[in-house]
PDB file of C-alpha atoms and ligand atoms in Angstrom:
ATOM      1  CA  MET A   8      -0.284   0.231  -0.274  1.00 72.00           C
ATOM      2  CA  SER A   9       1.110   3.476  -0.826  1.00 86.00           C
ATOM      3  CA  TYR A  10      -0.977   5.817   1.561  1.00 96.00           C
ATOM      4  CA  GLU A  11      -0.978   8.478  -0.798  1.00 97.00           C
ATOM      5  CA  ILE A  12      -2.820  11.458   0.761  1.00 97.00           C
ATOM      6  CA  ARG A  13      -7.091  10.901  -0.789  1.00 98.00           C
ATOM      7  CA  THR A  14      -8.182  13.612  -2.425  1.00 97.00           C
ATOM      8  CA  TRP A  15     -12.104  14.901  -2.779  1.00 97.00           C
ATOM      9  CA  PRO A  16     -14.121  13.425  -4.102  1.00 96.00           C
ATOM     10  CA  ASP A  17     -12.829   9.608  -3.451  1.00 97.00           C
ATOM     11  CA  LYS A  18     -15.195   7.505  -1.804  1.00 98.00           C
ATOM     12  CA  ILE A  19     -13.158   6.888   0.933  1.00 98.00           C
ATOM     13  CA  LEU A  20     -13.702  10.105   2.260  1.00 98.00           C
ATOM     14  CA  LYS A  21     -17.095   9.951   2.517  1.00 98.00           C
ATOM     15  CA  LYS A  22     -17.473   6.934   4.569  1.00 98.00           C
ATOM     16  CA  LYS A  23     -17.268   6.054   8.257  1.00 98.00           C
ATOM     17  CA  MET A  24     -14.465   4.182   8.918  1.00 98.00           C
ATOM     18  CA  LYS A  25     -14.526   0.703  10.780  1.00 98.00           C
ATOM     19  CA  GLU A  26     -14.232   0.877  14.715  1.00 98.00           C
ATOM     20  CA  VAL A  27     -10.271  -0.454  15.523  1.00 98.00           C
ATOM     21  CA  ASP A  28     -10.906  -3.731  17.857  1.00 98.00           C
ATOM     22  CA  PHE A  29      -7.210  -4.990  17.899  1.00 98.00           C
ATOM     23  CA  PHE A  30      -4.862  -3.149  20.152  1.00 98.00           C
ATOM     24  CA  ASP A  31      -1.412  -4.748  19.242  1.00 98.00           C
ATOM     25  CA  ASP A  32       1.448  -3.936  16.725  1.00 98.00           C
ATOM     26  CA  LYS A  33      -0.307  -3.704  13.780  1.00 98.00           C
ATOM     27  CA  LEU A  34      -1.986  -0.720  15.374  1.00 98.00           C
ATOM     28  CA  LYS A  35       1.229   0.850  16.288  1.00 98.00           C
ATOM     29  CA  GLU A  36       2.379   0.196  12.922  1.00 98.00           C
ATOM     30  CA  LEU A  37      -0.755   1.840  11.709  1.00 98.00           C
ATOM     31  CA  VAL A  38      -0.101   4.751  13.901  1.00 98.00           C
ATOM     32  CA  ASP A  39       3.689   5.443  13.021  1.00 98.00           C
ATOM     33  CA  ILE A  40       2.668   5.655   9.201  1.00 98.00           C
ATOM     34  CA  MET A  41      -0.260   8.073   9.718  1.00 98.00           C
ATOM     35  CA  PHE A  42       2.404  10.002  12.152  1.00 97.00           C
ATOM     36  CA  LYS A  43       4.851   9.975   8.815  1.00 96.00           C
ATOM     37  CA  ARG A  44       2.865  10.641   6.331  1.00 97.00           C
ATOM     38  CA  MET A  45       1.103  13.605   8.256  1.00 96.00           C
ATOM     39  CA  TYR A  46       4.624  15.603   9.225  1.00 93.00           C
ATOM     40  CA  GLU A  47       5.642  14.532   5.545  1.00 93.00           C
ATOM     41  CA  LEU A  48       2.312  16.606   3.761  1.00 94.00           C
ATOM     42  CA  GLU A  49       2.726  19.140   6.419  1.00 91.00           C
ATOM     43  CA  GLY A  50      -0.282  18.267   8.247  1.00 93.00           C
ATOM     44  CA  VAL A  51      -1.160  19.418  11.505  1.00 93.00           C
ATOM     45  CA  GLY A  52      -3.786  16.182  11.815  1.00 97.00           C
ATOM     46  CA  LEU A  53      -4.395  13.262   9.648  1.00 98.00           C
ATOM     47  CA  ALA A  54      -7.552  10.866   9.676  1.00 98.00           C
ATOM     48  CA  ALA A  55      -6.959   7.465   8.975  1.00 98.00           C
ATOM     49  CA  ASN A  56      -9.059   7.231   5.820  1.00 98.00           C
ATOM     50  CA  GLN A  57      -7.250  10.111   4.351  1.00 98.00           C
ATOM     51  CA  ILE A  58      -4.261   7.911   3.674  1.00 98.00           C
ATOM     52  CA  GLY A  59      -6.561   4.865   2.681  1.00 98.00           C
ATOM     53  CA  ILE A  60      -6.476   2.959   5.894  1.00 98.00           C
ATOM     54  CA  PRO A  61     -10.132   2.629   6.601  1.00 98.00           C
ATOM     55  CA  TYR A  62     -10.347   1.954  10.440  1.00 98.00           C
ATOM     56  CA  GLN A  63     -11.355   5.256  13.236  1.00 98.00           C
ATOM     57  CA  ILE A  64      -8.051   6.483  13.943  1.00 98.00           C
ATOM     58  CA  LEU A  65      -6.520   9.851  14.370  1.00 98.00           C
ATOM     59  CA  VAL A  66      -2.778  11.731  14.834  1.00 98.00           C
ATOM     60  CA  LEU A  67      -2.316  15.299  15.100  1.00 96.00           C
ATOM     61  CA  ASP A  68       0.436  17.429  16.348  1.00 93.00           C
ATOM     62  CA  THR A  69      -0.952  21.075  17.042  1.00 89.00           C
ATOM     63  CA  ASN A  70       2.888  22.333  17.116  1.00 83.00           C
ATOM     64  CA  THR A  71       2.445  24.697  14.212  1.00 62.00           C
ATOM     65  CA  LYS A  72       5.332  26.555  14.378  1.00 58.00           C
ATOM     66  CA  LYS A  73       7.230  23.605  12.943  1.00 55.00           C
ATOM     67  CA  TYR A  74       5.126  24.199   9.172  1.00 51.00           C
ATOM     68  CA  ASP A  75       4.332  28.054   8.694  1.00 52.00           C
ATOM     69  CA  GLY A  76       6.170  30.104  11.349  1.00 51.00           C
ATOM     70  CA  GLN A  77       2.395  30.353  12.870  1.00 55.00           C
ATOM     71  CA  GLU A  78       2.271  31.990  16.171  1.00 54.00           C
ATOM     72  CA  GLY A  79       1.279  28.660  17.988  1.00 51.00           C
ATOM     73  CA  GLU A  80       1.244  26.868  20.853  1.00 56.00           C
ATOM     74  CA  GLU A  81       3.967  24.917  22.330  1.00 67.00           C
ATOM     75  CA  GLY A  82       1.638  21.918  21.072  1.00 81.00           C
ATOM     76  CA  VAL A  83       0.427  18.847  21.801  1.00 90.00           C
ATOM     77  CA  LYS A  84       0.788  15.373  19.782  1.00 93.00           C
ATOM     78  CA  MET A  85      -1.333  12.583  20.202  1.00 96.00           C
ATOM     79  CA  ALA A  86      -3.183   9.292  18.068  1.00 98.00           C
ATOM     80  CA  LEU A  87      -6.502   8.649  19.319  1.00 98.00           C
ATOM     81  CA  VAL A  88      -8.259   5.481  18.403  1.00 98.00           C
ATOM     82  CA  ASN A  89     -12.334   5.256  18.012  1.00 98.00           C
ATOM     83  CA  PRO A  90     -12.816   9.082  18.869  1.00 98.00           C
ATOM     84  CA  LYS A  91     -16.084  10.152  19.533  1.00 98.00           C
ATOM     85  CA  ILE A  92     -17.297  13.935  20.376  1.00 98.00           C
ATOM     86  CA  VAL A  93     -19.843  13.371  23.601  1.00 98.00           C
ATOM     87  CA  GLU A  94     -20.448  17.242  24.467  1.00 98.00           C
ATOM     88  CA  LYS A  95     -19.883  20.400  22.459  1.00 98.00           C
ATOM     89  CA  SER A  96     -20.901  23.877  23.625  1.00 98.00           C
ATOM     90  CA  GLY A  97     -19.807  27.459  22.670  1.00 98.00           C
ATOM     91  CA  GLU A  98     -19.791  28.388  18.511  1.00 98.00           C
ATOM     92  CA  VAL A  99     -16.584  29.923  16.804  1.00 97.00           C
ATOM     93  CA  GLU A 100     -15.727  31.041  13.079  1.00 97.00           C
ATOM     94  CA  SER A 101     -12.870  28.954  12.149  1.00 97.00           C
ATOM     95  CA  THR A 102     -10.656  28.992   9.368  1.00 96.00           C
ATOM     96  CA  GLU A 103      -9.433  25.908   7.769  1.00 96.00           C
ATOM     97  CA  GLY A 104      -8.126  23.956   5.380  1.00 96.00           C
ATOM     98  CA  CYS A 105      -7.525  20.148   4.662  1.00 97.00           C
ATOM     99  CA  LEU A 106      -4.757  18.078   2.923  1.00 97.00           C
ATOM    100  CA  SER A 107      -7.343  16.259   1.081  1.00 98.00           C
ATOM    101  CA  PHE A 108      -8.718  19.748  -0.484  1.00 97.00           C
ATOM    102  CA  PRO A 109      -5.724  20.997  -1.828  1.00 95.00           C
ATOM    103  CA  GLY A 110      -5.757  24.372  -2.141  1.00 94.00           C
ATOM    104  CA  VAL A 111      -9.020  24.790  -0.206  1.00 97.00           C
ATOM    105  CA  GLN A 112      -9.457  27.682   2.595  1.00 96.00           C
ATOM    106  CA  ILE A 113     -12.729  28.243   4.381  1.00 97.00           C
ATOM    107  CA  THR A 114     -14.474  29.676   7.399  1.00 97.00           C
ATOM    108  CA  ILE A 115     -16.718  27.660   9.203  1.00 98.00           C
ATOM    109  CA  PRO A 116     -18.409  27.709  12.482  1.00 97.00           C
ATOM    110  CA  ARG A 117     -17.241  24.779  14.906  1.00 98.00           C
ATOM    111  CA  ALA A 118     -17.826  24.418  18.623  1.00 98.00           C
ATOM    112  CA  GLU A 119     -15.654  26.348  20.809  1.00 97.00           C
ATOM    113  CA  ARG A 120     -15.524  23.352  23.245  1.00 98.00           C
ATOM    114  CA  VAL A 121     -15.491  19.795  23.218  1.00 98.00           C
ATOM    115  CA  LYS A 122     -15.652  16.602  24.971  1.00 98.00           C
ATOM    116  CA  VAL A 123     -13.693  13.441  23.262  1.00 98.00           C
ATOM    117  CA  ILE A 124     -13.879  10.164  24.563  1.00 98.00           C
ATOM    118  CA  ALA A 125     -11.171   7.645  22.956  1.00 98.00           C
ATOM    119  CA  GLN A 126      -9.101   4.595  23.140  1.00 98.00           C
ATOM    120  CA  ASP A 127      -5.135   4.622  23.129  1.00 98.00           C
ATOM    121  CA  LEU A 128      -3.004   2.686  21.283  1.00 98.00           C
ATOM    122  CA  GLU A 129      -3.488   0.169  24.468  1.00 98.00           C
ATOM    123  CA  GLY A 130      -7.283   0.025  24.417  1.00 98.00           C
ATOM    124  CA  LYS A 131      -7.035   2.498  27.408  1.00 98.00           C
ATOM    125  CA  GLU A 132     -10.321   4.679  27.698  1.00 98.00           C
ATOM    126  CA  ILE A 133      -8.657   8.622  27.911  1.00 97.00           C
ATOM    127  CA  GLU A 134     -11.376  11.914  28.080  1.00 98.00           C
ATOM    128  CA  ILE A 135     -10.042  15.441  26.508  1.00 97.00           C
ATOM    129  CA  ASP A 136     -11.959  18.314  27.220  1.00 97.00           C
ATOM    130  CA  THR A 137     -10.387  21.156  25.555  1.00 96.00           C
ATOM    131  CA  ASP A 138     -10.951  24.154  23.682  1.00 94.00           C
ATOM    132  CA  GLY A 139      -8.772  26.248  21.290  1.00 91.00           C
ATOM    133  CA  PHE A 140      -6.841  25.055  18.221  1.00 92.00           C
ATOM    134  CA  LEU A 141      -6.901  21.318  19.547  1.00 94.00           C
ATOM    135  CA  ALA A 142     -10.704  21.535  19.638  1.00 96.00           C
ATOM    136  CA  ILE A 143     -10.737  22.255  16.195  1.00 96.00           C
ATOM    137  CA  VAL A 144      -8.098  19.933  15.188  1.00 97.00           C
ATOM    138  CA  LEU A 145     -10.219  17.013  17.032  1.00 98.00           C
ATOM    139  CA  GLN A 146     -13.404  18.031  15.233  1.00 98.00           C
ATOM    140  CA  HIS A 147     -12.052  18.669  11.975  1.00 98.00           C
ATOM    141  CA  GLU A 148     -10.620  15.069  11.807  1.00 98.00           C
ATOM    142  CA  ILE A 149     -13.309  13.286  13.827  1.00 98.00           C
ATOM    143  CA  ASP A 150     -15.849  14.361  10.754  1.00 98.00           C
ATOM    144  CA  HIS A 151     -13.111  13.021   8.591  1.00 98.00           C
ATOM    145  CA  LEU A 152     -13.625   9.400  10.003  1.00 98.00           C
ATOM    146  CA  ASN A 153     -17.588   9.971  10.078  1.00 98.00           C
ATOM    147  CA  GLY A 154     -17.316  10.802   6.559  1.00 98.00           C
ATOM    148  CA  ILE A 155     -17.725  14.677   6.948  1.00 98.00           C
ATOM    149  CA  PRO A 156     -15.970  16.694   4.569  1.00 98.00           C
ATOM    150  CA  PHE A 157     -15.555  20.288   6.095  1.00 98.00           C
ATOM    151  CA  ILE A 158     -17.206  22.185   3.322  1.00 98.00           C
ATOM    152  CA  ASN A 159     -20.703  20.525   4.715  1.00 97.00           C
ATOM    153  CA  TYR A 160     -20.790  23.330   6.960  1.00 98.00           C
ATOM    154  CA  LEU A 161     -21.080  25.914   4.115  1.00 98.00           C
ATOM    155  CA  SER A 162     -24.170  26.522   3.452  1.00 97.00           C
ATOM    156  CA  PRO A 163     -25.094  25.382  -0.499  1.00 97.00           C
ATOM    157  CA  VAL A 164     -24.529  28.196  -2.496  1.00 97.00           C
ATOM    158  CA  LYS A 165     -21.354  28.497  -1.369  1.00 97.00           C
ATOM    159  CA  ARG A 166     -20.714  24.718  -0.983  1.00 97.00           C
ATOM    160  CA  LYS A 167     -20.738  25.094  -4.730  1.00 97.00           C
ATOM    161  CA  LEU A 168     -18.813  27.644  -5.544  1.00 97.00           C
ATOM    162  CA  VAL A 169     -16.540  26.168  -3.800  1.00 98.00           C
ATOM    163  CA  LEU A 170     -16.474  22.770  -5.137  1.00 97.00           C
ATOM    164  CA  GLU A 171     -16.557  24.539  -8.660  1.00 97.00           C
ATOM    165  CA  LYS A 172     -13.190  26.332  -7.981  1.00 97.00           C
ATOM    166  CA  TYR A 173     -11.724  23.240  -6.581  1.00 97.00           C
ATOM    167  CA  MET A 174     -13.110  20.994  -9.172  1.00 96.00           C
ATOM    168  CA  LYS A 175     -11.767  23.112 -11.857  1.00 95.00           C
ATOM    169  CA  SER A 176      -8.363  23.558  -9.889  1.00 93.00           C
ATOM    170  CA  LEU A 177      -7.796  19.988 -10.388  1.00 90.00           C
ATOM    171  CA  LYS A 178      -8.269  19.642 -13.790  1.00 90.00           C
ATOM    172  CA  GLU A 179      -5.629  22.352 -14.462  1.00 90.00           C
ATOM    173  CA  MET A 180      -3.328  20.518 -11.806  1.00 85.00           C
ATOM    174  CA  ALA A 181      -3.935  17.452 -13.908  1.00 85.00           C
ATOM    175  CA  ARG A 182      -3.068  19.422 -16.910  1.00 86.00           C
ATOM    176  CA  ALA A 183       0.203  21.398 -16.055  1.00 79.00           C
TER     177      ALA A 183
HETATM  178 CO1  LIG B  17      -9.047  17.352   6.844  1.00 82.61          CO
END
C-alpha cells in the first residue's frame, strides 16, 4: 500500500470508518505510518481514511510553528483510536484547510469546546476536554472518520461555488 493522500471526491472520504478492535503491533504500525505521512504532508492532523486506512484512527500535532511560523501553542501530539465527540459547547468561526482539498481554505462554524472520548494504543479509555485550536483539529479529524468533509458546514450556495472552483483547479493541476 502506498498511503498516498486521498483527495476529494475519493469515496473513502465519504464513509464512516470501521471501529478498531485490535490493540496490537498492527495498530502501532498504522499509527507510525500516519504520523510519518502527516509530517511529510505538513498537516496538523490526519485521519486514517485520508491515506486509505479504513479505521477510526487519527493523529495530530498542534505544534504548527514547525510548518508555517504561525503563532502557535507549544503543541500537543497524540494518536486517538475510536474517538467520539460526546459534548460540544459554544460556537466559533474557524478558518481551515484540509490535505484532502488542496488549495481550499474556508471559514466555518465550529464548537468552541469539545469533550472527546477515545482509546489509546493499548485500548485504555481516555477523555479530552478542551477548547482553542486543539478542539478545532479534533472536530475536523473526527468528522473525517465519520465521512463528513469540512465543506458540509458551508451553505449550499457557497459549497457549490467552492467545489466548482476546486474541481476546476484539480483539472488544471492534472493538465500541468
Ligand atoms: Co481534513
